[in-house]
């Protein structure tokens, strides 16, 4: 059996921009951006994806590539400025929305941090995109409020990009964002679990979405997408891989505490038991060798998979709660229905536990460790 493991030397000038605007560390696999320390590891490749010298990134030399990089750096800076940041004052109220719907504005409170992996993923897609005059056809699965779509557009300004999302609120937020008149971007409601790429598709991209599928659905859906792609087309996705992180373990621990006001709301579900699909906790991400094998059998010409452990310096435990309450904590909060008092008590207990687990730094902040799994697959 032949195995293809991509070792791309590419480092994107965006990273030069990021690195130049921050503190350099001596370790090539570590860097600081926006008050967050990042460490990068690669599952199959001993050498980390970051270059030996962060100051002198190795750039893909094709003209097509350089042109793209040049035109996107300023767009990226503007994009960063536009994004709301966790540096804004932390919100004071601690109750979650009661609707169970996605809340685009709250999601984007940490827009910089959440969009960071989009750029990291795109940087590893670029070497696989052929130089051609014809506009690319791109799908952004689970486009959310359009932040990942905007990043894609900045790299592929002539592409026809379709953002799909199952949340009406997110699609509406994406549609209401400002898009350049010249751009060819559209949004539609859709379910990624049944998505099949049209034949002309060049890139299926998905950032922070497939972890919302149950494990039994996830790899089959991804492999089906790969199988539907034409030769040379790319499937690229990133999923949070934080099932065992304190932030997520504590959700399960607090929800399963006995004799609490919220206990009745969770008693019909087996939290932490992955055979119970009705439970609020998301499934752990599959083992990397299983992911690799699934794509190999699904018709991959090359598979690049890696894990990056972001370290976000947030204002305090309340910010960690604020971060997860619009994402992984939401299914837990939805369980408490409209019982505002119960939800608040649950959140307070969770925040207290988070405060015990994440120690305060010298500047009063806490580091939210956030591992994410990335995969770029090229169709045979
Ligand atoms: C964490 S957000 C990611 C948004 C954006 N891609 C980003 O990079 O920040 C996850 C998005 O996935 C969408 N989503 C979750 N399950 C989905 C499904 N089965 N089909 C389509 N979209 C889904 C949610 O509605 C939400 O907008």
Coordinates of C-alpha atoms and ligand atoms in Angstrom, one line a residue:
X1 CA 0.0 0.0 0.0
X2 CA 1.4 3.4 -0.9
X3 CA 0.9 6.1 1.5
X4 CA 1.2 9.8 0.6
X5 CA 2.2 12.1 3.3
X6 CA 2.4 15.7 2.3
X7 CA 5.3 17.8 3.8
X8 CA 4.6 21.2 2.6
X9 CA 7.4 23.7 3.2
X10 CA 5.0 26.6 2.7
X11 CA 4.7 29.3 5.2
X12 CA 2.4 32.1 4.3
X13 CA 3.4 35.8 4.5
X14 CA 0.4 36.2 6.7
X15 CA 2.4 34.3 9.2
X16 CA 5.3 36.7 8.7
X17 CA 2.8 39.5 9.4
X18 CA 1.5 37.7 12.5
X19 CA 5.0 36.9 13.8
X20 CA 6.4 40.3 13.1
X21 CA 3.6 41.9 15.0
X22 CA 4.2 39.8 18.1
X23 CA 7.0 38.2 20.2
X24 CA 9.2 35.6 18.7
X25 CA 10.1 32.5 20.6
X26 CA 13.2 30.4 19.9
X27 CA 11.3 27.2 19.3
X28 CA 10.1 26.9 15.7
X29 CA 6.9 25.3 16.7
X30 CA 5.9 28.0 19.1
X31 CA 4.8 31.5 18.5
X32 CA 2.7 34.2 20.1
X33 CA -0.1 36.0 18.4
X34 CA -2.7 38.3 19.9
X35 CA -1.6 37.4 23.4
X36 CA -1.9 33.7 22.7
X37 CA 0.9 31.2 22.7
X38 CA 0.5 28.7 20.0
X39 CA 2.3 25.3 19.8
X40 CA 2.1 23.2 16.6
X41 CA 2.5 19.5 16.3
X42 CA 2.0 17.2 13.4
X43 CA 0.7 13.7 13.7
X44 CA 2.5 12.1 10.8
X45 CA 5.4 14.4 10.2
X46 CA 8.1 14.6 12.8
X47 CA 8.9 18.1 11.6
X48 CA 6.4 20.6 12.7
X49 CA 4.6 22.5 10.0
X50 CA 6.1 25.8 11.0
X51 CA 9.4 26.8 9.4
X52 CA 12.8 26.6 11.0
X53 CA 12.9 30.3 10.9
X54 CA 9.7 32.2 11.5
X55 CA 11.3 35.4 10.2
X56 CA 12.2 33.9 6.8
X57 CA 9.3 31.7 5.8
X58 CA 9.8 29.4 2.8
X59 CA 7.3 30.5 0.1
X60 CA 6.0 28.5 -2.7
X61 CA 7.6 30.1 -5.8
X62 CA 4.9 29.9 -8.3
X63 CA 3.8 33.2 -9.7
X64 CA 0.1 32.3 -9.1
X65 CA 0.9 31.7 -5.5
X66 CA 2.9 34.8 -4.9
X67 CA 0.2 37.0 -6.6
X68 CA -2.4 35.5 -4.2
X69 CA -0.3 36.0 -1.2
X70 CA 0.5 39.6 -2.1
X71 CA -3.1 40.6 -2.6
X72 CA -4.4 38.9 0.5
X73 CA -2.2 40.3 3.2
X74 CA -3.8 43.7 3.4
X75 CA -7.2 42.2 3.2
X76 CA -6.3 40.0 6.1
X77 CA -5.2 43.0 8.2
X78 CA -8.5 44.7 7.5
X79 CA -10.3 41.6 8.3
X80 CA -8.5 41.3 11.6
X81 CA -9.4 44.9 12.5
X82 CA -13.0 44.3 11.6
X83 CA -13.3 41.2 13.7
X84 CA -14.4 41.7 17.3
X85 CA -11.8 40.6 19.8
X86 CA -11.7 39.0 23.1
X87 CA -9.9 42.1 24.2
X88 CA -13.2 43.8 24.4
X89 CA -14.6 44.1 27.9
X90 CA -16.0 40.8 29.1
X91 CA -19.8 40.7 29.1
X92 CA -21.3 41.1 32.5
X93 CA -24.5 38.9 32.2
X94 CA -23.9 35.2 32.6
X95 CA -27.1 33.7 31.3
X96 CA -27.3 31.9 28.0
X97 CA -29.8 32.5 25.3
X98 CA -32.9 30.3 25.7
X99 CA -33.7 29.6 22.1
X100 CA -31.1 26.9 21.3
X101 CA -30.3 28.8 18.1
X102 CA -26.9 29.9 17.0
X103 CA -26.1 33.5 18.0
X104 CA -23.8 35.0 15.3
X105 CA -22.9 38.1 17.3
X106 CA -21.9 36.2 20.4
X107 CA -20.1 33.6 18.3
X108 CA -18.0 36.4 16.8
X109 CA -17.0 37.8 20.2
X110 CA -13.9 35.7 19.8
X111 CA -13.8 36.1 16.0
X112 CA -10.1 36.6 15.8
X113 CA -9.3 33.4 17.7
X114 CA -12.0 31.4 16.0
X115 CA -10.9 32.5 12.5
X116 CA -7.2 31.9 13.1
X117 CA -7.4 28.2 12.1
X118 CA -9.2 29.2 8.9
X119 CA -6.0 30.9 7.8
X120 CA -3.8 28.1 9.0
X121 CA -5.9 25.6 7.0
X122 CA -6.0 27.8 3.9
X123 CA -2.2 28.1 4.0
X124 CA -2.0 24.3 3.6
X125 CA -4.6 24.3 0.8
X126 CA -2.8 26.8 -1.4
X127 CA -0.1 24.5 -2.6
X128 CA -2.7 22.2 -4.0
X129 CA -4.6 24.8 -6.0
X130 CA -3.5 24.8 -9.6
X131 CA -2.6 28.0 -11.4
X132 CA -5.4 28.6 -13.8
X133 CA -7.4 31.5 -15.2
X134 CA -10.7 29.9 -14.7
X135 CA -12.5 30.8 -11.4
X136 CA -12.6 28.2 -8.8
X137 CA -15.7 26.6 -7.4
X138 CA -15.6 26.5 -3.6
X139 CA -18.0 25.3 -0.9
X140 CA -17.6 26.5 2.6
X141 CA -19.5 24.0 4.7
X142 CA -20.9 25.3 8.0
X143 CA -19.9 28.8 6.9
X144 CA -21.4 30.3 10.1
X145 CA -21.7 34.1 10.0
X146 CA -19.4 34.2 6.9
X147 CA -16.0 34.7 8.6
X148 CA -14.5 31.6 7.0
X149 CA -16.1 32.5 3.7
X150 CA -14.5 36.0 3.9
X151 CA -11.1 34.5 4.5
X152 CA -11.6 32.2 1.5
X153 CA -12.6 35.1 -0.7
X154 CA -9.5 37.0 0.4
X155 CA -7.4 34.2 -1.1
X156 CA -9.6 33.4 -4.0
X157 CA -11.2 36.7 -5.0
X158 CA -12.4 35.4 -8.4
X159 CA -13.9 32.1 -7.1
X160 CA -17.5 31.2 -7.0
X161 CA -18.0 30.5 -3.2
X162 CA -21.1 29.0 -1.8
X163 CA -21.5 29.0 2.0
X164 CA -23.8 26.4 3.4
X165 CA -25.1 26.2 7.0
X166 CA -28.0 24.6 8.7
X167 CA -28.6 27.6 10.9
X168 CA -30.9 30.3 9.5
X169 CA -29.5 32.8 11.9
X170 CA -25.9 32.2 10.7
X171 CA -26.9 32.2 7.0
X172 CA -28.7 35.5 7.6
X173 CA -25.7 37.0 9.3
X174 CA -23.5 35.8 6.5
X175 CA -25.8 37.3 3.9
X176 CA -26.0 40.6 5.7
X177 CA -22.2 41.0 5.9
X178 CA -20.6 43.4 3.4
X179 CA -19.2 41.6 0.4
X180 CA -17.3 43.3 -2.4
X181 CA -19.5 44.0 -5.4
X182 CA -17.2 42.1 -7.6
X183 CA -17.4 38.9 -5.5
X184 CA -19.2 35.8 -6.5
X185 CA -20.4 34.6 -3.1
X186 CA -23.7 33.1 -2.1
X187 CA -25.2 31.5 0.9
X188 CA -27.8 28.8 1.4
X189 CA -29.2 26.7 4.2
X190 CA -28.0 23.1 3.9
X191 CA -27.0 20.1 5.9
X192 CA -23.4 19.0 5.7
X193 CA -24.3 15.4 6.5
X194 CA -26.0 15.0 3.1
X195 CA -23.9 17.3 1.1
X196 CA -22.5 16.0 -2.2
X197 CA -20.2 18.3 -4.2
X198 CA -21.2 19.2 -7.7
X199 CA -18.8 17.9 -10.3
X200 CA -17.1 21.2 -11.0
X201 CA -16.1 21.7 -7.3
X202 CA -12.4 22.5 -6.8
X203 CA -12.4 22.9 -3.0
X204 CA -14.6 21.8 -0.2
X205 CA -13.6 23.7 2.9
X206 CA -15.0 23.4 6.4
X207 CA -13.8 25.1 9.6
X208 CA -15.1 24.0 13.0
X209 CA -18.2 22.3 11.8
X210 CA -17.8 18.5 11.4
X211 CA -17.5 18.0 15.2
X212 CA -21.2 18.8 15.3
X213 CA -21.9 15.5 13.6
X214 CA -22.1 12.3 15.6
X215 CA -19.1 10.0 15.2
X216 CA -21.1 7.5 13.2
X217 CA -21.9 10.1 10.6
X218 CA -18.7 12.2 10.5
X219 CA -16.2 10.1 8.6
X220 CA -18.8 8.6 6.3
X221 CA -20.0 12.1 5.4
X222 CA -16.4 13.3 4.8
X223 CA -15.5 10.3 2.7
X224 CA -18.6 10.7 0.6
X225 CA -17.6 14.2 -0.1
X226 CA -14.1 13.1 -1.1
X227 CA -15.6 10.4 -3.4
X228 CA -17.7 13.0 -5.1
X229 CA -14.8 15.3 -6.0
X230 CA -13.1 15.3 -9.3
X231 CA -9.4 14.3 -9.6
X232 CA -7.1 16.9 -8.1
X233 CA -9.9 18.7 -6.1
X234 CA -9.3 19.3 -2.4
X235 CA -11.2 18.6 0.8
X236 CA -9.9 20.6 3.7
X237 CA -11.4 20.7 7.2
X238 CA -10.6 21.5 10.8
X239 CA -12.3 20.3 13.9
X240 CA -11.8 21.2 17.6
X241 CA -10.3 18.1 19.2
X242 CA -10.9 19.0 22.8
X243 CA -13.1 16.3 24.2
X244 CA -10.6 15.7 27.1
X245 CA -9.7 19.3 27.7
X246 CA -10.8 20.7 31.1
X247 CA -13.2 23.1 29.4
X248 CA -15.2 20.3 28.0
X249 CA -14.6 17.6 30.6
X250 CA -16.0 20.1 33.2
X251 CA -19.2 20.5 31.2
X252 CA -19.8 16.7 31.6
X253 CA -18.7 16.7 35.2
X254 CA -21.0 19.6 36.3
X255 CA -24.0 18.2 34.4
X256 CA -23.7 14.9 36.1
X257 CA -23.4 16.2 39.6
X258 CA -26.1 14.5 41.7
X259 CA -28.9 16.4 43.5
X260 CA -28.4 19.8 41.8
X261 CA -31.2 22.0 40.4
X262 CA -30.2 20.9 36.9
X263 CA -29.9 17.2 37.7
X264 CA -33.5 16.5 36.5
X265 CA -32.8 18.1 33.1
X266 CA -30.1 15.6 32.4
X267 CA -31.4 12.4 34.0
X268 CA -32.8 10.9 30.8
X269 CA -29.5 11.1 29.0
X270 CA -26.2 9.3 29.5
X271 CA -23.6 12.1 29.4
X272 CA -20.2 10.9 28.4
X273 CA -21.6 7.6 27.0
X274 CA -21.0 7.9 23.2
X275 CA -23.6 5.2 22.5
X276 CA -26.3 7.6 23.6
X277 CA -26.9 10.0 20.7
X278 CA -29.3 12.1 22.7
X279 CA -26.7 13.3 25.1
X280 CA -25.6 17.0 25.0
X281 CA -21.8 16.4 24.8
X282 CA -20.3 16.3 21.3
X283 CA -18.5 13.1 20.3
X284 CA -14.7 12.8 20.6
X285 CA -12.9 13.1 17.2
X286 CA -11.8 9.9 15.7
X287 CA -8.2 8.6 16.1
X288 CA -5.9 10.1 13.4
X289 CA -4.9 6.8 11.9
X290 CA -8.6 6.0 11.4
X291 CA -9.2 9.3 9.7
X292 CA -6.2 8.6 7.5
X293 CA -7.3 5.1 6.6
X294 CA -10.8 6.2 5.8
X295 CA -9.6 8.8 3.3
X296 CA -7.1 6.4 1.8
X297 CA -9.9 3.9 1.1
X298 CA -12.1 6.8 -0.1
X299 CA -9.8 7.7 -3.0
X300 CA -7.2 10.1 -1.6
X301 CA -4.1 11.0 -3.6
X302 CA -2.5 12.7 -0.6
X303 CA -3.5 13.2 3.0
X304 CA -2.0 15.8 5.3
X305 CA -3.3 15.7 8.8
X306 CA -2.0 17.6 11.8
X307 CA -3.0 18.9 15.2
X308 CA -2.4 22.4 16.5
X309 CA -2.7 23.3 20.1
X310 CA -3.7 26.9 20.4
X311 CA -3.3 28.7 23.7
X312 CA -5.6 31.6 24.0
X313 CA -4.9 34.1 26.7
X314 CA -8.4 35.2 27.8
X315 CA -9.5 37.7 30.3
X316 CA -10.5 35.2 33.0
X317 CA -12.6 32.1 33.6
X318 CA -15.7 34.1 32.6
X319 CA -14.2 34.5 29.2
X320 CA -13.8 30.7 28.9
X321 CA -17.4 30.3 29.8
X322 CA -18.3 33.0 27.3
X323 CA -16.3 31.2 24.6
X324 CA -17.9 27.8 25.0
X325 CA -21.5 28.9 25.8
X326 CA -22.1 29.7 22.1
X327 CA -20.6 26.5 21.0
X328 CA -19.9 23.3 22.9
X329 CA -21.8 24.3 26.1
X330 CA -24.9 25.3 24.1
X331 CA -26.4 21.8 24.0
X332 CA -26.1 21.6 27.8
X333 CA -27.7 25.0 28.3
X334 CA -30.5 24.1 25.8
X335 CA -31.3 21.1 28.1
X336 CA -32.2 23.4 31.0
X337 CA -35.0 24.8 28.8
X338 CA -36.4 28.2 29.8
X339 CA -35.6 27.7 33.5
X340 CA -33.5 30.8 33.7
X341 CA -32.6 30.3 37.3
X342 CA -31.4 26.7 36.7
X343 CA -29.3 27.7 33.7
X344 CA -27.7 30.5 35.7
X345 CA -26.8 28.2 38.5
X346 CA -25.4 25.7 36.1
X347 CA -23.3 28.4 34.5
X348 CA -22.1 29.6 37.9
X349 CA -21.1 26.1 39.0
X350 CA -19.3 25.5 35.6
X351 CA -17.5 28.9 35.8
X352 CA -16.4 28.1 39.4
X353 CA -15.0 24.8 38.3
X354 CA -13.3 26.4 35.3
X355 CA -11.7 28.9 37.7
X356 CA -10.3 26.1 39.8
X357 CA -8.8 24.3 36.7
X358 CA -7.3 27.2 34.8
X359 CA -4.7 29.0 36.9
X360 CA -4.4 32.7 36.8
X361 CA -1.5 34.2 34.9
X362 CA 0.7 37.1 36.1
X363 CA -1.5 39.5 34.1
X364 CA -4.7 38.1 35.5
X365 CA -5.5 36.2 32.4
X366 CA -6.0 32.5 31.9
X367 CA -4.8 30.3 29.1
X368 CA -7.5 28.4 27.2
X369 CA -5.7 25.4 25.6
X370 CA -7.5 24.6 22.4
X371 CA -6.3 21.6 20.3
X372 CA -7.6 21.4 16.8
X373 CA -7.3 18.7 14.2
X374 CA -6.6 19.7 10.6
X375 CA -6.9 17.7 7.4
X376 CA -6.2 18.4 3.8
X377 CA -7.0 15.7 1.3
X378 CA -6.4 15.7 -2.4
X379 CA -8.6 13.5 -4.6
X380 CA -6.8 10.9 -6.7
Ligands
LIG1 C1 -18.4 26.9 15.0 S1 -19.4 27.5 13.7 C2 -18.2 27.6 12.4 C3 -18.4 28.8 11.6 C4 -17.3 29.2 10.6 N1 -17.0 28.1 9.6 C5 -16.0 29.5 11.3 O1 -14.9 29.2 10.7 O2 -15.9 30.1 12.4 C6 -20.2 26.0 13.3 C7 -21.3 26.1 12.2 O3 -21.6 24.8 11.8 C8 -23.0 24.9 11.5 N2 -23.5 23.5 11.5 C9 -23.5 22.6 12.5 N3 -24.0 21.4 12.1 C10 -24.3 21.6 10.8 C11 -24.8 20.7 9.8 N4 -25.2 19.4 10.1 N5 -25.0 21.2 8.6 C12 -24.6 22.4 8.3 N6 -24.1 23.3 9.1 C13 -23.9 22.9 10.4 C14 -23.6 25.7 12.6 O4 -24.8 26.2 12.3 C15 -22.5 26.8 12.7 O5 -22.8 27.9 12.0

